mmCIF file of C-alpha atoms and ligand atoms in Angstrom:
data_model
loop_
_atom_site.group_PDB
_atom_site.id
_atom_site.type_symbol
_atom_site.label_atom_id
_atom_site.label_comp_id
_atom_site.label_asym_id
_atom_site.label_seq_id
_atom_site.Cartn_x
_atom_site.Cartn_y
_atom_site.Cartn_z
ATOM 1 C CA MET A 81 50.837 68.201 102.746
ATOM 2 C CA GLN A 82 53.299 70.965 101.636
ATOM 3 C CA PRO A 83 53.975 73.682 104.089
ATOM 4 C CA GLU A 84 52.408 77.224 103.562
ATOM 5 C CA VAL A 85 55.035 79.625 102.815
ATOM 6 C CA THR A 86 55.423 83.454 102.807
ATOM 7 C CA ARG A 87 57.721 86.274 101.934
ATOM 8 C CA GLN A 88 58.273 86.454 105.817
ATOM 9 C CA ASN A 89 59.843 83.112 105.438
ATOM 10 C CA PHE A 90 62.733 84.229 103.283
ATOM 11 C CA ASP A 91 63.722 86.396 105.581
ATOM 12 C CA GLN A 92 64.346 83.323 108.572
ATOM 13 C CA TRP A 93 65.827 80.034 105.890
ATOM 14 C CA MET A 94 67.331 82.141 103.211
ATOM 15 C CA VAL A 95 71.299 83.168 102.796
ATOM 16 C CA PRO A 96 70.386 86.837 102.754
ATOM 17 C CA THR A 97 71.768 87.254 99.482
ATOM 18 C CA TYR A 98 68.885 89.365 98.261
ATOM 19 C CA ALA A 99 66.301 91.305 99.579
ATOM 20 C CA PRO A 100 62.961 90.591 97.557
ATOM 21 C CA ALA A 101 60.132 92.353 96.797
ATOM 22 C CA SER A 102 57.357 92.247 99.617
ATOM 23 C CA PHE A 103 55.045 90.167 97.063
ATOM 24 C CA VAL A 104 55.488 86.592 95.957
ATOM 25 C CA PRO A 105 54.476 86.026 92.471
ATOM 26 C CA VAL A 106 52.755 82.358 92.084
ATOM 27 C CA ARG A 107 51.479 82.602 88.689
ATOM 28 C CA ALA A 108 52.001 84.483 84.967
ATOM 29 C CA GLU A 109 50.919 84.984 81.605
ATOM 30 C CA GLY A 110 52.428 87.084 78.701
ATOM 31 C CA SER A 111 53.680 90.105 80.825
ATOM 32 C CA THR A 112 51.126 89.773 83.135
ATOM 33 C CA LEU A 113 51.535 88.475 86.597
ATOM 34 C CA TRP A 114 49.945 87.180 89.895
ATOM 35 C CA ASP A 115 51.009 87.181 93.415
ATOM 36 C CA GLN A 116 50.110 85.079 96.473
ATOM 37 C CA GLN A 117 46.792 87.325 97.357
ATOM 38 C CA GLY A 118 45.671 87.498 93.650
ATOM 39 C CA ASN A 119 46.992 90.797 92.909
ATOM 40 C CA ARG A 120 47.877 91.705 89.023
ATOM 41 C CA TYR A 121 51.159 93.078 88.198
ATOM 42 C CA ILE A 122 52.565 94.377 84.619
ATOM 43 C CA ASP A 123 56.053 92.739 83.738
ATOM 44 C CA PHE A 124 58.414 95.388 82.920
ATOM 45 C CA ALA A 125 61.359 93.546 84.203
ATOM 46 C CA GLY A 126 61.041 90.379 82.347
ATOM 47 C CA GLY A 127 62.962 88.502 84.746
ATOM 48 C CA ILE A 128 65.811 90.494 84.347
ATOM 49 C CA ALA A 129 66.067 90.236 80.452
ATOM 50 C CA VAL A 130 65.484 86.502 80.732
ATOM 51 C CA ASN A 131 61.943 86.392 79.805
ATOM 52 C CA ALA A 132 62.122 87.404 76.413
ATOM 53 C CA LEU A 133 59.003 85.599 75.199
ATOM 54 C CA GLY A 134 57.250 86.337 78.418
ATOM 55 C CA HIS A 135 55.996 83.907 80.980
ATOM 56 C CA ALA A 136 53.716 80.645 79.928
ATOM 57 C CA HIS A 137 54.679 80.693 76.206
ATOM 58 C CA PRO A 138 52.520 78.067 74.721
ATOM 59 C CA ASP A 139 55.274 76.738 72.032
ATOM 60 C CA LEU A 140 57.735 76.707 75.312
ATOM 61 C CA GLN A 141 55.691 74.852 77.560
ATOM 62 C CA GLN A 142 55.436 72.304 74.522
ATOM 63 C CA ALA A 143 59.002 72.156 74.052
ATOM 64 C CA LEU A 144 59.427 71.617 77.647
ATOM 65 C CA GLN A 145 56.958 69.102 78.030
ATOM 66 C CA GLN A 146 57.672 67.214 74.974
ATOM 67 C CA GLN A 147 61.196 66.814 75.936
ATOM 68 C CA ALA A 148 60.521 66.187 79.475
ATOM 69 C CA ALA A 149 58.610 62.970 78.421
ATOM 70 C CA ARG A 150 61.430 61.800 76.284
ATOM 71 C CA LEU A 151 65.164 62.635 78.144
ATOM 72 C CA TRP A 152 66.064 64.851 80.878
ATOM 73 C CA HIS A 153 69.790 64.121 81.427
ATOM 74 C CA THR A 154 72.406 61.936 80.506
ATOM 75 C CA GLY A 155 75.555 63.645 81.253
ATOM 76 C CA ASN A 156 78.538 64.612 79.199
ATOM 77 C CA GLY A 157 79.645 60.771 78.228
ATOM 78 C CA TYR A 158 76.491 61.261 75.726
ATOM 79 C CA THR A 159 75.475 64.014 73.471
ATOM 80 C CA ASN A 160 71.739 64.652 72.602
ATOM 81 C CA GLU A 161 69.769 65.755 69.844
ATOM 82 C CA PRO A 162 68.272 69.098 71.139
ATOM 83 C CA ILE A 163 71.435 70.623 72.028
ATOM 84 C CA LEU A 164 73.158 69.613 68.315
ATOM 85 C CA ARG A 165 69.967 71.171 66.988
ATOM 86 C CA LEU A 166 70.428 74.177 68.889
ATOM 87 C CA ALA A 167 74.300 74.508 68.424
ATOM 88 C CA LYS A 168 73.815 74.453 64.603
ATOM 89 C CA GLN A 169 70.954 77.428 65.186
ATOM 90 C CA LEU A 170 73.394 79.415 66.781
ATOM 91 C CA ILE A 171 76.200 78.595 64.202
ATOM 92 C CA ASP A 172 73.837 79.223 61.336
ATOM 93 C CA ALA A 173 73.062 82.491 62.841
ATOM 94 C CA THR A 174 76.112 84.215 64.266
ATOM 95 C CA PHE A 175 80.192 84.323 63.475
ATOM 96 C CA ALA A 176 80.676 81.498 65.444
ATOM 97 C CA ASP A 177 81.819 77.821 64.003
ATOM 98 C CA ARG A 178 82.201 76.179 67.949
ATOM 99 C CA VAL A 179 79.529 76.197 70.758
ATOM 100 C CA PHE A 180 80.069 75.271 74.332
ATOM 101 C CA PHE A 181 77.105 74.886 76.456
ATOM 102 C CA CYS A 182 76.815 75.948 80.303
ATOM 103 C CA ASN A 183 74.109 76.826 82.737
ATOM 104 C CA SER A 184 74.239 80.848 83.361
ATOM 105 C CA GLY A 185 76.239 83.707 82.119
ATOM 106 C CA ALA A 186 78.886 83.800 84.782
ATOM 107 C CA GLU A 187 79.624 80.355 83.528
ATOM 108 C CA ALA A 188 79.659 81.202 79.834
ATOM 109 C CA ASN A 189 82.168 84.087 80.656
ATOM 110 C CA GLU A 190 84.225 81.937 83.028
ATOM 111 C CA ALA A 191 84.529 79.482 80.082
ATOM 112 C CA ALA A 192 85.750 82.471 77.685
ATOM 113 C CA LEU A 193 88.097 83.700 80.149
ATOM 114 C CA LYS A 194 89.898 80.424 80.555
ATOM 115 C CA LEU A 195 89.788 79.829 76.820
ATOM 116 C CA ALA A 196 91.697 83.087 76.371
ATOM 117 C CA ARG A 197 93.889 82.456 79.032
ATOM 118 C CA LYS A 198 94.555 78.965 77.604
ATOM 119 C CA ALA A 199 94.766 80.082 73.804
ATOM 120 C CA ALA A 200 97.614 82.683 75.060
ATOM 121 C CA HIS A 201 99.576 80.385 77.148
ATOM 122 C CA ASP A 202 99.518 77.350 74.229
ATOM 123 C CA VAL A 203 100.686 79.924 71.834
ATOM 124 C CA VAL A 204 103.025 82.250 73.562
ATOM 125 C CA GLY A 205 103.392 81.418 77.226
ATOM 126 C CA GLU A 206 102.601 82.078 80.503
ATOM 127 C CA GLN A 207 103.692 85.658 80.482
ATOM 128 C CA LYS A 208 100.461 86.378 78.179
ATOM 129 C CA SER A 209 98.046 86.340 80.582
ATOM 130 C CA GLY A 210 96.538 89.868 81.066
ATOM 131 C CA ILE A 211 92.792 90.621 80.802
ATOM 132 C CA VAL A 212 91.397 93.961 80.098
ATOM 133 C CA ALA A 213 88.132 94.582 81.492
ATOM 134 C CA PHE A 214 85.897 97.892 82.110
ATOM 135 C CA LYS A 215 85.022 99.728 85.256
ATOM 136 C CA ASN A 216 81.093 99.316 86.318
ATOM 137 C CA ALA A 217 80.933 96.381 83.807
ATOM 138 C CA PHE A 218 79.212 93.211 85.100
ATOM 139 C CA HIS A 219 79.969 89.656 84.083
ATOM 140 C CA GLY A 220 78.713 87.226 86.714
ATOM 141 C CA ARG A 221 79.603 86.479 90.505
ATOM 142 C CA THR A 222 82.251 83.509 90.096
ATOM 143 C CA LEU A 223 85.360 84.615 91.711
ATOM 144 C CA PHE A 224 87.065 84.913 88.027
ATOM 145 C CA THR A 225 84.019 86.956 86.460
ATOM 146 C CA VAL A 226 83.314 89.133 89.605
ATOM 147 C CA SER A 227 87.095 90.285 89.217
ATOM 148 C CA ALA A 228 86.704 90.754 85.720
ATOM 149 C CA GLY A 229 83.343 92.946 86.182
ATOM 150 C CA GLY A 230 84.347 96.622 87.629
ATOM 151 C CA GLN A 231 82.581 97.013 90.701
ATOM 152 C CA PRO A 232 85.044 96.217 93.562
ATOM 153 C CA ALA A 233 81.918 96.463 95.956
ATOM 154 C CA TYR A 234 81.317 92.973 94.487
ATOM 155 C CA SER A 235 84.394 91.381 94.592
ATOM 156 C CA GLN A 236 86.576 93.189 97.371
ATOM 157 C CA ASP A 237 85.193 90.958 100.292
ATOM 158 C CA PHE A 238 86.566 87.878 98.649
ATOM 159 C CA ALA A 239 90.238 88.729 97.989
ATOM 160 C CA PRO A 240 92.550 86.979 96.941
ATOM 161 C CA LEU A 241 90.912 87.602 93.839
ATOM 162 C CA PRO A 242 92.655 86.000 90.684
ATOM 163 C CA GLY A 243 95.103 88.310 89.161
ATOM 164 C CA GLY A 244 96.041 89.772 85.954
ATOM 165 C CA ILE A 245 92.975 91.805 85.155
ATOM 166 C CA GLN A 246 92.769 95.534 84.873
ATOM 167 C CA HIS A 247 89.915 97.739 84.436
ATOM 168 C CA ALA A 248 89.711 100.762 81.609
ATOM 169 C CA VAL A 249 87.304 103.408 81.499
ATOM 170 C CA TYR A 250 84.266 102.369 79.249
ATOM 171 C CA ASN A 251 83.533 104.277 76.293
ATOM 172 C CA ASP A 252 87.005 105.684 76.234
ATOM 173 C CA LEU A 253 89.131 103.870 73.909
ATOM 174 C CA ALA A 254 92.491 105.850 75.177
ATOM 175 C CA SER A 255 92.016 104.015 78.767
ATOM 176 C CA ALA A 256 91.759 100.882 77.006
ATOM 177 C CA ALA A 257 94.815 101.417 74.618
ATOM 178 C CA ALA A 258 96.922 102.185 77.511
ATOM 179 C CA LEU A 259 96.348 98.959 79.201
ATOM 180 C CA ILE A 260 96.126 96.344 75.964
ATOM 181 C CA ASN A 261 99.527 95.081 75.067
ATOM 182 C CA ASP A 262 101.262 92.202 73.841
ATOM 183 C CA GLN A 263 101.129 90.424 77.213
ATOM 184 C CA THR A 264 96.958 91.082 77.102
ATOM 185 C CA CYS A 265 95.211 87.625 76.257
ATOM 186 C CA ALA A 266 91.775 89.155 76.186
ATOM 187 C CA VAL A 267 89.509 92.032 76.337
ATOM 188 C CA ILE A 268 86.151 91.506 77.586
ATOM 189 C CA VAL A 269 83.207 93.891 77.192
ATOM 190 C CA GLU A 270 79.612 94.362 77.115
ATOM 191 C CA PRO A 271 78.619 95.998 74.031
ATOM 192 C CA ILE A 272 75.562 97.422 76.261
ATOM 193 C CA LEU A 273 76.796 98.144 79.892
ATOM 194 C CA GLY A 274 73.875 96.367 81.276
ATOM 195 C CA GLU A 275 73.967 96.444 85.225
ATOM 196 C CA GLY A 276 76.753 99.350 84.983
ATOM 197 C CA GLY A 277 73.766 101.699 83.971
ATOM 198 C CA VAL A 278 72.243 101.234 80.235
ATOM 199 C CA ILE A 279 74.647 102.648 78.332
ATOM 200 C CA PRO A 280 75.423 101.720 74.803
ATOM 201 C CA ALA A 281 79.011 101.597 73.403
ATOM 202 C CA GLU A 282 79.927 104.183 71.028
ATOM 203 C CA PRO A 283 80.413 102.395 67.553
ATOM 204 C CA ALA A 284 84.176 103.885 67.370
ATOM 205 C CA PHE A 285 84.597 102.129 71.003
ATOM 206 C CA LEU A 286 84.101 98.405 69.642
ATOM 207 C CA ARG A 287 85.757 99.432 66.376
ATOM 208 C CA GLY A 288 88.611 100.456 68.599
ATOM 209 C CA LEU A 289 88.887 97.831 70.669
ATOM 210 C CA ARG A 290 88.495 95.204 68.120
ATOM 211 C CA GLU A 291 91.684 97.010 66.339
ATOM 212 C CA LEU A 292 93.593 96.540 69.471
ATOM 213 C CA CYS A 293 93.045 93.285 69.723
ATOM 214 C CA ASP A 294 94.087 92.236 66.220
ATOM 215 C CA LYS A 295 97.195 94.312 66.711
ATOM 216 C CA HIS A 296 98.270 92.441 69.998
ATOM 217 C CA GLN A 297 96.744 89.384 69.314
ATOM 218 C CA ALA A 298 94.220 89.159 72.306
ATOM 219 C CA LEU A 299 90.902 87.618 72.182
ATOM 220 C CA LEU A 300 88.073 89.999 71.693
ATOM 221 C CA ILE A 301 85.072 88.608 74.163
ATOM 222 C CA PHE A 302 81.624 90.100 73.817
ATOM 223 C CA ASP A 303 79.529 89.466 77.061
ATOM 224 C CA GLU A 304 76.208 89.257 75.102
ATOM 225 C CA VAL A 305 74.321 87.485 78.120
ATOM 226 C CA GLN A 306 72.098 90.757 78.528
ATOM 227 C CA SER A 307 72.153 92.133 75.102
ATOM 228 C CA GLY A 308 71.969 89.164 73.105
ATOM 229 C CA VAL A 309 69.160 87.198 71.533
ATOM 230 C CA GLY A 310 66.925 89.978 70.076
ATOM 231 C CA ARG A 311 67.524 92.265 73.021
ATOM 232 C CA THR A 312 68.378 95.337 71.114
ATOM 233 C CA GLY A 313 66.398 94.558 68.066
ATOM 234 C CA SER A 314 69.331 92.744 66.727
ATOM 235 C CA LEU A 315 69.970 88.994 67.249
ATOM 236 C CA TYR A 316 73.118 89.835 68.860
ATOM 237 C CA ALA A 317 74.307 93.410 69.550
ATOM 238 C CA TYR A 318 77.573 92.741 67.424
ATOM 239 C CA MET A 319 75.335 92.638 64.522
ATOM 240 C CA HIS A 320 73.970 96.203 65.385
ATOM 241 C CA TYR A 321 77.410 97.509 65.609
ATOM 242 C CA GLY A 322 79.281 95.401 62.960
ATOM 243 C CA VAL A 323 82.191 94.484 65.285
ATOM 244 C CA THR A 324 82.683 90.784 65.234
ATOM 245 C CA PRO A 325 84.124 89.194 68.130
ATOM 246 C CA ASP A 326 86.696 86.223 68.872
ATOM 247 C CA VAL A 327 84.340 84.678 71.319
ATOM 248 C CA LEU A 328 80.584 85.640 72.384
ATOM 249 C CA THR A 329 78.647 84.697 75.531
ATOM 250 C CA SER A 330 75.056 84.415 75.810
ATOM 251 C CA ALA A 331 72.482 83.239 78.569
ATOM 252 C CA LYS A 332 69.623 84.966 79.756
ATOM 253 C CA ALA A 333 67.028 85.377 77.033
ATOM 254 C CA LEU A 334 68.824 82.348 75.566
ATOM 255 C CA GLY A 335 66.716 80.074 77.646
ATOM 256 C CA GLY A 336 63.459 82.248 78.107
ATOM 257 C CA GLY A 337 63.240 81.377 81.803
ATOM 258 C CA PHE A 338 65.057 77.939 81.578
ATOM 259 C CA PRO A 339 68.882 77.669 82.653
ATOM 260 C CA ILE A 340 71.234 77.939 80.024
ATOM 261 C CA GLY A 341 74.652 79.701 79.098
ATOM 262 C CA ALA A 342 76.493 79.254 75.950
ATOM 263 C CA MET A 343 79.951 80.673 74.811
ATOM 264 C CA LEU A 344 80.279 81.018 70.954
ATOM 265 C CA THR A 345 83.355 81.017 69.249
ATOM 266 C CA THR A 346 85.383 80.444 65.785
ATOM 267 C CA GLU A 347 87.119 77.323 64.515
ATOM 268 C CA LYS A 348 90.402 78.538 65.515
ATOM 269 C CA TRP A 349 89.924 79.345 68.994
ATOM 270 C CA GLY A 350 87.205 76.672 70.047
ATOM 271 C CA SER A 351 89.614 74.059 69.376
ATOM 272 C CA VAL A 352 91.875 75.235 72.022
ATOM 273 C CA LEU A 353 89.374 73.591 74.742
ATOM 274 C CA GLY A 354 90.451 70.013 73.862
ATOM 275 C CA PRO A 355 88.836 66.841 75.720
ATOM 276 C CA GLY A 356 89.049 67.120 79.477
ATOM 277 C CA THR A 357 90.079 70.844 79.626
ATOM 278 C CA HIS A 358 86.761 72.364 80.810
ATOM 279 C CA GLY A 359 82.936 71.234 81.537
ATOM 280 C CA THR A 360 80.223 71.006 83.653
ATOM 281 C CA THR A 361 78.050 68.579 84.280
ATOM 282 C CA TYR A 362 74.531 69.843 83.196
ATOM 283 C CA GLY A 363 75.927 72.057 80.447
ATOM 284 C CA GLY A 364 74.082 71.172 77.538
ATOM 285 C CA ASN A 365 71.278 69.074 78.968
ATOM 286 C CA PRO A 366 68.249 68.047 76.810
ATOM 287 C CA LEU A 367 65.715 69.865 78.554
ATOM 288 C CA ALA A 368 67.660 73.300 78.265
ATOM 289 C CA GLY A 369 68.634 72.455 74.482
ATOM 290 C CA ALA A 370 64.686 71.862 73.255
ATOM 291 C CA VAL A 371 63.681 75.147 75.003
ATOM 292 C CA GLY A 372 66.695 76.768 73.875
ATOM 293 C CA GLY A 373 66.047 75.919 70.435
ATOM 294 C CA LYS A 374 62.323 76.774 70.577
ATOM 295 C CA VAL A 375 63.348 80.464 72.158
ATOM 296 C CA PHE A 376 66.061 81.066 69.112
ATOM 297 C CA SER A 377 63.767 79.865 66.218
ATOM 298 C CA LEU A 378 61.101 82.108 67.807
ATOM 299 C CA ILE A 379 63.220 85.069 68.121
ATOM 300 C CA ASN A 380 65.687 84.727 65.223
ATOM 301 C CA ARG A 381 63.102 86.166 62.905
ATOM 302 C CA PRO A 382 62.604 89.412 61.172
ATOM 303 C CA ASP A 383 59.176 90.455 62.135
ATOM 304 C CA MET A 384 60.124 89.508 65.901
ATOM 305 C CA LEU A 385 63.321 91.573 65.739
ATOM 306 C CA ALA A 386 61.240 94.449 63.775
ATOM 307 C CA GLY A 387 58.817 93.999 66.942
ATOM 308 C CA VAL A 388 61.597 95.150 69.005
ATOM 309 C CA ALA A 389 62.103 98.367 67.432
ATOM 310 C CA LEU A 390 58.359 99.254 67.543
ATOM 311 C CA ARG A 391 58.050 98.570 71.177
ATOM 312 C CA HIS A 392 61.364 100.772 71.500
ATOM 313 C CA GLN A 393 59.208 103.494 70.298
ATOM 314 C CA TRP A 394 56.227 102.954 72.494
ATOM 315 C CA PHE A 395 58.570 103.120 75.344
ATOM 316 C CA MET A 396 60.376 106.085 74.318
ATOM 317 C CA ASP A 397 57.469 107.889 73.418
ATOM 318 C CA GLY A 398 55.555 106.836 76.835
ATOM 319 C CA LEU A 399 58.868 107.708 78.827
ATOM 320 C CA ASN A 400 59.704 110.940 77.206
ATOM 321 C CA ASP A 401 55.816 112.039 77.939
ATOM 322 C CA ILE A 402 56.229 111.193 81.241
ATOM 323 C CA ASN A 403 59.159 113.119 81.581
ATOM 324 C CA GLN A 404 57.607 116.244 80.235
ATOM 325 C CA ARG A 405 55.220 116.426 82.588
ATOM 326 C CA LEU A 406 57.535 115.496 85.723
ATOM 327 C CA GLN A 407 60.896 116.273 84.825
ATOM 328 C CA VAL A 408 62.532 113.677 86.506
ATOM 329 C CA PHE A 409 65.024 111.999 84.110
ATOM 330 C CA SER A 410 68.340 113.827 82.567
ATOM 331 C CA ASP A 411 68.489 111.206 80.093
ATOM 332 C CA ILE A 412 66.249 108.057 78.506
ATOM 333 C CA ARG A 413 68.703 105.872 76.345
ATOM 334 C CA GLY A 414 69.029 102.087 75.451
ATOM 335 C CA LEU A 415 68.519 100.197 72.532
ATOM 336 C CA GLY A 416 65.697 98.339 71.625
ATOM 337 C CA LEU A 417 63.896 96.585 75.102
ATOM 338 C CA LEU A 418 66.846 97.575 77.360
ATOM 339 C CA ILE A 419 66.136 100.767 78.103
ATOM 340 C CA GLY A 420 67.633 102.958 81.213
ATOM 341 C CA CYS A 421 65.925 106.109 82.657
ATOM 342 C CA VAL A 422 68.937 108.173 84.364
ATOM 343 C CA LEU A 423 67.314 110.289 87.200
ATOM 344 C CA LYS A 424 67.906 113.904 87.868
ATOM 345 C CA GLU A 425 70.601 115.173 90.397
ATOM 346 C CA ASP A 426 67.207 115.620 93.075
ATOM 347 C CA TYR A 427 66.771 111.765 92.666
ATOM 348 C CA SER A 428 70.305 110.255 92.587
ATOM 349 C CA GLY A 429 70.809 107.411 94.601
ATOM 350 C CA LYS A 430 66.739 107.029 94.606
ATOM 351 C CA ALA A 431 66.130 104.336 91.998
ATOM 352 C CA LYS A 432 65.279 101.877 94.585
ATOM 353 C CA TRP A 433 62.445 104.112 95.730
ATOM 354 C CA PHE A 434 60.956 104.172 92.255
ATOM 355 C CA ASN A 435 61.298 100.512 92.140
ATOM 356 C CA GLN A 436 59.166 99.817 95.550
ATOM 357 C CA ALA A 437 56.745 102.525 94.574
ATOM 358 C CA ALA A 438 56.313 100.681 91.089
ATOM 359 C CA ALA A 439 55.501 97.412 93.108
ATOM 360 C CA ARG A 440 52.661 99.290 95.149
ATOM 361 C CA GLU A 441 51.255 100.039 91.880
ATOM 362 C CA GLY A 442 51.462 96.844 90.621
ATOM 363 C CA LEU A 443 54.470 97.276 88.068
ATOM 364 C CA MET A 444 57.304 95.453 88.021
ATOM 365 C CA ILE A 445 60.881 97.433 87.064
ATOM 366 C CA LEU A 446 64.537 96.758 87.389
ATOM 367 C CA ILE A 447 67.332 99.115 88.323
ATOM 368 C CA ALA A 448 70.859 99.401 86.789
ATOM 369 C CA GLY A 449 73.224 100.937 89.556
ATOM 370 C CA ALA A 450 71.868 103.344 92.113
ATOM 371 C CA SER A 451 70.338 105.951 90.069
ATOM 372 C CA VAL A 452 69.062 104.603 86.621
ATOM 373 C CA VAL A 453 65.468 103.231 86.321
ATOM 374 C CA ARG A 454 65.737 100.070 83.684
ATOM 375 C CA PHE A 455 63.428 97.939 81.783
ATOM 376 C CA ALA A 456 63.748 94.631 80.247
ATOM 377 C CA PRO A 457 60.460 93.689 79.217
ATOM 378 C CA SER A 458 59.526 90.794 77.060
ATOM 379 C CA LEU A 459 59.962 91.197 73.157
ATOM 380 C CA ILE A 460 56.599 90.347 72.467
ATOM 381 C CA ILE A 461 54.992 92.358 75.135
ATOM 382 C CA SER A 462 51.342 94.121 74.216
ATOM 383 C CA GLU A 463 50.612 97.514 73.333
ATOM 384 C CA GLN A 464 48.041 97.277 76.230
ATOM 385 C CA GLU A 465 50.583 95.896 78.489
ATOM 386 C CA VAL A 466 52.813 98.747 77.836
ATOM 387 C CA LYS A 467 50.311 101.647 78.071
ATOM 388 C CA GLU A 468 48.961 100.134 81.375
ATOM 389 C CA GLY A 469 52.597 99.561 82.870
ATOM 390 C CA LEU A 470 53.655 103.401 81.719
ATOM 391 C CA VAL A 471 50.295 104.525 83.353
ATOM 392 C CA ARG A 472 51.410 102.793 86.460
ATOM 393 C CA PHE A 473 55.087 103.789 86.094
ATOM 394 C CA GLU A 474 53.844 107.619 86.073
ATOM 395 C CA LYS A 475 51.998 106.916 89.405
ATOM 396 C CA ALA A 476 54.815 105.603 90.952
ATOM 397 C CA CYS A 477 57.183 108.613 89.997
ATOM 398 C CA ARG A 478 54.796 110.844 91.274
ATOM 399 C CA ALA A 479 54.662 109.012 94.244
ATOM 400 C CA VAL A 480 58.390 109.374 95.053
ATOM 401 C CA MET A 481 58.116 112.889 93.717
ATOM 402 C CA ARG A 482 55.635 113.236 97.028
ATOM 403 C CA GLY A 483 58.010 111.736 99.025
ATOM 404 C CA SER A 484 56.292 108.594 99.867
ATOM 405 C CA GLY A 485 59.561 106.618 99.059
ATOM 406 C CA LEU A 486 60.896 103.675 101.064
HETATM 407 C C1 PLP B 567 73.198 88.729 83.993
HETATM 408 C C2 PLP B 567 74.740 89.036 83.416
HETATM 409 C C3 PLP B 567 75.709 88.140 83.727
HETATM 410 C C4 PLP B 567 75.592 86.852 84.691
HETATM 411 O O1 PLP B 567 74.847 85.632 84.513
HETATM 412 P P1 PLP B 567 74.032 85.064 85.373
HETATM 413 O O2 PLP B 567 73.441 83.877 84.735
HETATM 414 O O3 PLP B 567 73.378 85.529 86.471
HETATM 415 O O4 PLP B 567 75.525 84.042 85.592
HETATM 416 C C5 PLP B 567 77.123 88.546 82.766
HETATM 417 N N1 PLP B 567 77.040 89.567 82.027
HETATM 418 C C6 PLP B 567 76.010 90.100 82.083
HETATM 419 C C7 PLP B 567 76.282 91.179 80.735
HETATM 420 C C8 PLP B 567 74.659 89.750 82.854
HETATM 421 O O5 PLP B 567 74.022 90.904 82.318
#
């Protein structure tokens, strides 16, 4: 007999790193989800930009089940067919010639930063070790990646932190130029600041970083953990901007809900990580390869990417209508299906209230910092689900405005 479990058990048994919603989801289909009590929710959160094909997609179920009946794990002493196929798909579709697989976004960034350090040390020497990152950026929770991230609140309690990392101001090329020099081995940047408030990069900012990296022989790393795999309406956001990095990290949507991360790079830089220099037990396992391969083949299609642009418009139209009536947002921004609503002064710091009010209306949303409401739904969310979700969202906004907050 399995024990009965409830939301209260979380507070008793789990290390309290999270404060999850008051309900416990048990089942989902498409962008609709049910909790233990059978209440129904519309999903505008998409598992934080992960469930790009919604929940329980039949083709993904099939890919996972077929692989589950064949081969789960062999370790890195052996390769396997599903992961090789996914590597080829990624290489054919992007600038990359080489792929390293791991299990999460943080691990992909960890690999990218280690690659950059080793490449610089191999060619120039240990003095070339500087990493330039950005304030309010998010790159994961390992000590190296959380230090590269630009939110001291997430890293300061874990000092001493890895050294050699400096933070410039996002979308401020001059502030980056002031920090990038011949001792810099890498610049790491999100093409859209995700957790940091859903702020798309200015095209000139990314172009300028590319030039600075070329000038100082530093690797340009794009963290596309959130912006990748169709999220912006391009396969990867770098394609939207027309600026090609040396290293790109992908995770989240790449597995559609199955854990997988990948670091993509060129022949030249990939060769730096020779046998024994880096690794992870589960990275590139057949289950992740099978699911990732199916996700990738479904998303890397013109009709799928065009569908993201269409849905972007549904959201923008609906959110602008709501804002006309309620005057609650000062800006509605983002690319594709990564959308942020910036709360007006009166509601500044209260994004959490909107999140909790939405849950009470049967809608799952996200926040990005204290003052931005974020949506990262499935790339195939239906028009009906978008309409219904936006009705619920307006009700939630009205509830917050009435003052029935936390
Ligand atoms: C989520 C995220 C990460 C971390 O990914 P994990 O899988 O949680 O380790 C890194 N970078 C960006 C931009 C992210 O959005």
